[in-house]
PDB file of C-alpha atoms in Angstrom:
ATOM      1  CA  GLY A 711      16.517 -12.539 218.564  1.00 86.00           C
ATOM      2  CA  LYS A 712      16.771 -13.633 215.069  1.00 83.00           C
ATOM      3  CA  THR A 713      18.028 -17.138 213.602  1.00 85.00           C
ATOM      4  CA  VAL A 714      20.886 -17.006 211.217  1.00 89.00           C
ATOM      5  CA  THR A 715      19.741 -19.024 208.203  1.00 90.00           C
ATOM      6  CA  GLY A 716      22.759 -18.423 205.932  1.00 93.00           C
ATOM      7  CA  LEU A 717      26.548 -18.280 205.759  1.00 93.00           C
ATOM      8  CA  ARG A 718      29.383 -16.339 203.960  1.00 93.00           C
ATOM      9  CA  MET A 719      32.525 -17.833 204.584  1.00 92.00           C
ATOM     10  CA  PRO A 720      35.306 -15.112 205.362  1.00 89.00           C
ATOM     11  CA  ARG A 721      37.444 -14.604 202.282  1.00 87.00           C
ATOM     12  CA  MET A 722      34.640 -16.225 200.263  1.00 89.00           C
ATOM     13  CA  ARG A 723      36.664 -19.627 201.153  1.00 91.00           C
ATOM     14  CA  PRO A 724      35.049 -22.762 199.664  1.00 90.00           C
ATOM     15  CA  VAL A 725      32.967 -24.896 202.226  1.00 92.00           C
ATOM     16  CA  GLU A 726      31.361 -28.266 202.043  1.00 94.00           C
ATOM     17  CA  MET A 727      27.621 -28.317 201.578  1.00 95.00           C
ATOM     18  CA  LYS A 728      27.340 -31.364 203.814  1.00 96.00           C
ATOM     19  CA  ASP A 729      28.882 -28.959 206.601  1.00 96.00           C
ATOM     20  CA  VAL A 730      26.546 -26.171 205.699  1.00 95.00           C
ATOM     21  CA  LEU A 731      23.765 -28.385 205.964  1.00 95.00           C
ATOM     22  CA  ALA A 732      25.070 -29.839 209.372  1.00 95.00           C
ATOM     23  CA  ALA A 733      25.168 -26.548 210.770  1.00 95.00           C
ATOM     24  CA  GLY A 734      21.618 -25.976 209.990  1.00 93.00           C
ATOM     25  CA  TYR A 735      22.124 -23.256 207.296  1.00 94.00           C
ATOM     26  CA  GLN A 736      19.369 -22.721 204.324  1.00 91.00           C
ATOM     27  CA  TYR A 737      21.608 -21.054 202.184  1.00 94.00           C
ATOM     28  CA  ASP A 738      25.346 -20.345 201.328  1.00 95.00           C
ATOM     29  CA  SER A 739      26.668 -17.253 199.740  1.00 94.00           C
ATOM     30  CA  SER A 740      30.278 -17.847 199.857  1.00 93.00           C
ATOM     31  CA  ILE A 741      30.805 -17.637 196.088  1.00 93.00           C
ATOM     32  CA  ASN A 742      31.983 -15.072 194.086  1.00 93.00           C
ATOM     33  CA  PRO A 743      31.433 -16.253 190.345  1.00 95.00           C
ATOM     34  CA  THR A 744      34.157 -14.420 188.771  1.00 93.00           C
ATOM     35  CA  TYR A 745      37.574 -14.570 188.126  1.00 92.00           C
ATOM     36  CA  LEU A 746      40.159 -12.488 190.177  1.00 86.00           C
ATOM     37  CA  PRO A 747      43.717 -13.475 189.841  1.00 87.00           C
ATOM     38  CA  GLY A 748      45.123 -15.202 192.962  1.00 82.00           C
ATOM     39  CA  ARG A 749      41.856 -15.443 194.621  1.00 84.00           C
ATOM     40  CA  TYR A 750      38.820 -16.799 192.614  1.00 84.00           C
ATOM     41  CA  ASN A 751      38.290 -18.500 189.352  1.00 88.00           C
ATOM     42  CA  ASN A 752      34.662 -19.361 189.423  1.00 90.00           C
ATOM     43  CA  PHE A 753      33.676 -18.499 185.805  1.00 91.00           C
ATOM     44  CA  ASN A 754      32.328 -22.120 185.624  1.00 92.00           C
ATOM     45  CA  LEU A 755      29.825 -21.562 188.455  1.00 94.00           C
ATOM     46  CA  PRO A 756      26.434 -19.987 187.917  1.00 96.00           C
ATOM     47  CA  ARG A 757      25.726 -16.410 188.411  1.00 96.00           C
ATOM     48  CA  ASN A 758      22.335 -16.774 189.858  1.00 95.00           C
ATOM     49  CA  LYS A 759      21.042 -18.811 192.802  1.00 93.00           C
ATOM     50  CA  TYR A 760      21.168 -22.543 192.555  1.00 95.00           C
ATOM     51  CA  LEU A 761      20.606 -25.698 194.551  1.00 95.00           C
ATOM     52  CA  GLN A 762      23.751 -27.697 195.309  1.00 95.00           C
ATOM     53  CA  GLU A 763      23.345 -30.936 197.526  1.00 94.00           C
ATOM     54  CA  GLY A 764      20.224 -29.619 199.198  1.00 92.00           C
ATOM     55  CA  VAL A 765      21.539 -26.208 200.033  1.00 94.00           C
ATOM     56  CA  LEU A 766      20.896 -22.994 198.229  1.00 93.00           C
ATOM     57  CA  ARG A 767      23.999 -21.316 196.810  1.00 95.00           C
ATOM     58  CA  PHE A 768      23.364 -17.196 196.688  1.00 93.00           C
ATOM     59  CA  PRO A 769      26.511 -16.059 194.580  1.00 95.00           C
ATOM     60  CA  VAL A 770      27.224 -12.537 195.266  1.00 94.00           C
ATOM     61  CA  SER A 771      26.451 -10.350 192.156  1.00 97.00           C
ATOM     62  CA  VAL A 772      28.609 -10.091 189.169  1.00 97.00           C
ATOM     63  CA  THR A 773      27.533  -8.266 185.949  1.00 97.00           C
ATOM     64  CA  PRO A 774      26.335 -10.285 183.100  1.00 96.00           C
ATOM     65  CA  ASN A 775      28.506 -11.348 180.251  1.00 89.00           C
ATOM     66  CA  CYS A 776      31.890  -9.991 181.677  1.00 93.00           C
ATOM     67  CA  ARG A 777      31.102 -10.961 185.214  1.00 96.00           C
ATOM     68  CA  ILE A 778      32.642  -7.718 186.724  1.00 96.00           C
ATOM     69  CA  PRO A 779      32.339  -8.351 190.648  1.00 95.00           C
ATOM     70  CA  LEU A 780      30.055  -5.924 192.360  1.00 96.00           C
ATOM     71  CA  PHE A 781      31.782  -6.105 195.724  1.00 90.00           C
ATOM     72  CA  TRP A 782      33.337  -4.122 198.397  1.00 88.00           C
ATOM     73  CA  LEU A 783      36.816  -3.301 196.389  1.00 90.00           C
ATOM     74  CA  SER A 784      34.867  -2.451 192.947  1.00 94.00           C
ATOM     75  CA  PHE A 785      32.423  -0.097 194.990  1.00 95.00           C
ATOM     76  CA  LYS A 786      35.379   1.700 196.660  1.00 92.00           C
ATOM     77  CA  ASN A 787      37.422   1.950 193.310  1.00 93.00           C
ATOM     78  CA  PHE A 788      35.146   2.265 190.111  1.00 96.00           C
ATOM     79  CA  PRO A 789      33.437   5.922 189.640  1.00 96.00           C
ATOM     80  CA  TYR A 790      30.398   5.873 191.808  1.00 97.00           C
ATOM     81  CA  LYS A 791      28.334   6.481 188.550  1.00 97.00           C
ATOM     82  CA  ILE A 792      29.970   3.596 186.850  1.00 97.00           C
ATOM     83  CA  PHE A 793      29.480   1.296 189.637  1.00 97.00           C
ATOM     84  CA  LYS A 794      25.697   2.342 189.811  1.00 97.00           C
ATOM     85  CA  LEU A 795      25.280   1.689 186.056  1.00 97.00           C
ATOM     86  CA  LEU A 796      26.555  -1.757 186.323  1.00 97.00           C
ATOM     87  CA  ALA A 797      24.281  -2.392 189.725  1.00 97.00           C
ATOM     88  CA  VAL A 798      21.424  -1.357 187.901  1.00 97.00           C
ATOM     89  CA  GLN A 799      22.132  -3.443 184.765  1.00 97.00           C
ATOM     90  CA  THR A 800      22.644  -6.460 186.935  1.00 97.00           C
ATOM     91  CA  LEU A 801      19.583  -5.741 189.031  1.00 96.00           C
ATOM     92  CA  LYS A 802      17.395  -5.358 185.910  1.00 96.00           C
ATOM     93  CA  LYS A 803      18.949  -8.552 184.306  1.00 96.00           C
ATOM     94  CA  ASP A 804      18.876 -10.850 187.525  1.00 95.00           C
ATOM     95  CA  GLY A 805      15.659  -9.163 189.304  1.00 93.00           C
ATOM     96  CA  TYR A 806      17.898  -8.974 192.569  1.00 93.00           C
ATOM     97  CA  LEU A 807      21.477  -7.969 193.732  1.00 94.00           C
ATOM     98  CA  SER A 808      23.588  -9.375 196.431  1.00 93.00           C
ATOM     99  CA  LEU A 809      26.151  -6.901 197.824  1.00 92.00           C
ATOM    100  CA  TYR A 810      27.985  -7.250 200.881  1.00 87.00           C
ATOM    101  CA  PHE A 811      30.252  -4.912 202.707  1.00 87.00           C
ATOM    102  CA  HIS A 812      32.560  -5.371 205.834  1.00 86.00           C
ATOM    103  CA  PRO A 813      31.892  -3.374 208.867  1.00 88.00           C
ATOM    104  CA  TRP A 814      35.537  -2.388 209.514  1.00 86.00           C
ATOM    105  CA  GLU A 815      35.250  -0.284 206.353  1.00 86.00           C
ATOM    106  CA  PHE A 816      33.114   2.313 207.771  1.00 88.00           C
ATOM    107  CA  THR A 817      35.922   3.332 209.951  1.00 90.00           C
ATOM    108  CA  ASP A 818      38.718   5.545 209.197  1.00 90.00           C
ATOM    109  CA  ILE A 819      41.415   3.067 208.299  1.00 90.00           C
ATOM    110  CA  SER A 820      43.464   5.560 206.107  1.00 88.00           C
ATOM    111  CA  HIS A 821      46.239   5.219 208.867  1.00 90.00           C
ATOM    112  CA  ILE A 822      46.490   1.423 208.484  1.00 92.00           C
ATOM    113  CA  ASN A 823      49.388   0.026 206.624  1.00 94.00           C
ATOM    114  CA  ILE A 824      47.485  -1.995 203.842  1.00 91.00           C
ATOM    115  CA  PRO A 825      47.207  -1.527 200.247  1.00 91.00           C
ATOM    116  CA  ASN A 826      45.619   1.875 199.068  1.00 89.00           C
ATOM    117  CA  PHE A 827      42.787   0.271 197.102  1.00 88.00           C
ATOM    118  CA  THR A 828      41.896  -1.351 200.271  1.00 87.00           C
ATOM    119  CA  LYS A 829      41.532   1.885 202.526  1.00 86.00           C
ATOM    120  CA  LYS A 830      40.239   4.023 199.561  1.00 86.00           C
ATOM    121  CA  HIS A 831      36.924   5.547 200.379  1.00 86.00           C
ATOM    122  CA  SER A 832      36.784   4.457 203.907  1.00 87.00           C
ATOM    123  CA  GLY A 833      35.064   6.020 206.838  1.00 90.00           C
ATOM    124  CA  LYS A 834      32.464   8.796 206.657  1.00 92.00           C
ATOM    125  CA  VAL A 835      33.174   8.743 202.992  1.00 92.00           C
ATOM    126  CA  LEU A 836      32.478   5.004 202.547  1.00 92.00           C
ATOM    127  CA  LEU A 837      29.360   5.571 204.439  1.00 94.00           C
ATOM    128  CA  ASP A 838      27.770   8.447 202.451  1.00 95.00           C
ATOM    129  CA  ARG A 839      28.411   6.738 199.232  1.00 95.00           C
ATOM    130  CA  LEU A 840      26.627   3.680 200.640  1.00 95.00           C
ATOM    131  CA  ASN A 841      23.908   6.022 201.698  1.00 95.00           C
ATOM    132  CA  GLN A 842      23.916   7.433 198.146  1.00 97.00           C
ATOM    133  CA  LEU A 843      23.648   3.860 196.470  1.00 96.00           C
ATOM    134  CA  ILE A 844      20.724   2.968 198.650  1.00 96.00           C
ATOM    135  CA  THR A 845      18.654   6.362 197.719  1.00 96.00           C
ATOM    136  CA  ASP A 846      19.659   5.575 194.203  1.00 97.00           C
ATOM    137  CA  LEU A 847      18.585   2.092 194.121  1.00 96.00           C
ATOM    138  CA  LYS A 848      15.309   2.545 196.002  1.00 95.00           C
ATOM    139  CA  GLN A 849      14.256   4.017 192.953  1.00 93.00           C
ATOM    140  CA  GLU A 850      14.948   0.589 191.226  1.00 92.00           C
ATOM    141  CA  ALA A 851      13.866  -1.918 193.632  1.00 93.00           C
ATOM    142  CA  ASP A 852      13.002  -2.892 197.407  1.00 91.00           C
ATOM    143  CA  PHE A 853      15.504  -3.687 200.063  1.00 91.00           C
ATOM    144  CA  CYS A 854      15.065  -6.577 202.239  1.00 88.00           C
ATOM    145  CA  SER A 855      17.049  -9.086 204.270  1.00 85.00           C
ATOM    146  CA  MET A 856      18.245 -12.235 202.681  1.00 85.00           C
ATOM    147  CA  HIS A 857      15.816 -14.325 204.599  1.00 82.00           C
ATOM    148  CA  SER A 858      12.754 -12.377 203.365  1.00 85.00           C
ATOM    149  CA  PHE A 859      13.993 -12.609 199.902  1.00 86.00           C
ATOM    150  CA  LEU A 860      14.355 -16.260 200.114  1.00 82.00           C
ATOM    151  CA  ASN A 861      11.196 -16.933 201.914  1.00 81.00           C
ATOM    152  CA  GLU A 862       9.081 -14.801 199.129  1.00 80.00           C
ATOM    153  CA  GLN A 863      10.655 -16.748 196.138  1.00 70.00           C
TER     154      GLN A 863
END
């Protein structure tokens, strides 16, 4: 019963803002403003939300200065305390965090033939880890939907 107001392209693929507007979206979150060899080279893009061709671009969070991506792979592979420290530092600098996770990660994927770094901490282990992050970050900020956050700004 909710209207979808934003877009994040699969695999953070580039998307034309005119197409995002034509589809009726208010924002696009398909930007990872970091460098990942073979995937992204977006150091030239802003780390924080910005307007482009009439669409609000809302990049996923990366740390200030070094632009370490705070995405599903770092959450799964960094020691929890390191990820939490980076998330809190980014939250304090930017005033918000924009994190995303894939639903398939919360099932047991240990038996699937994919690289170990992608299936580490899957299933219940990942769910417990995410619940801990939510508990810890509730001491630092409020959680809300992207729609609510953007309407409050």
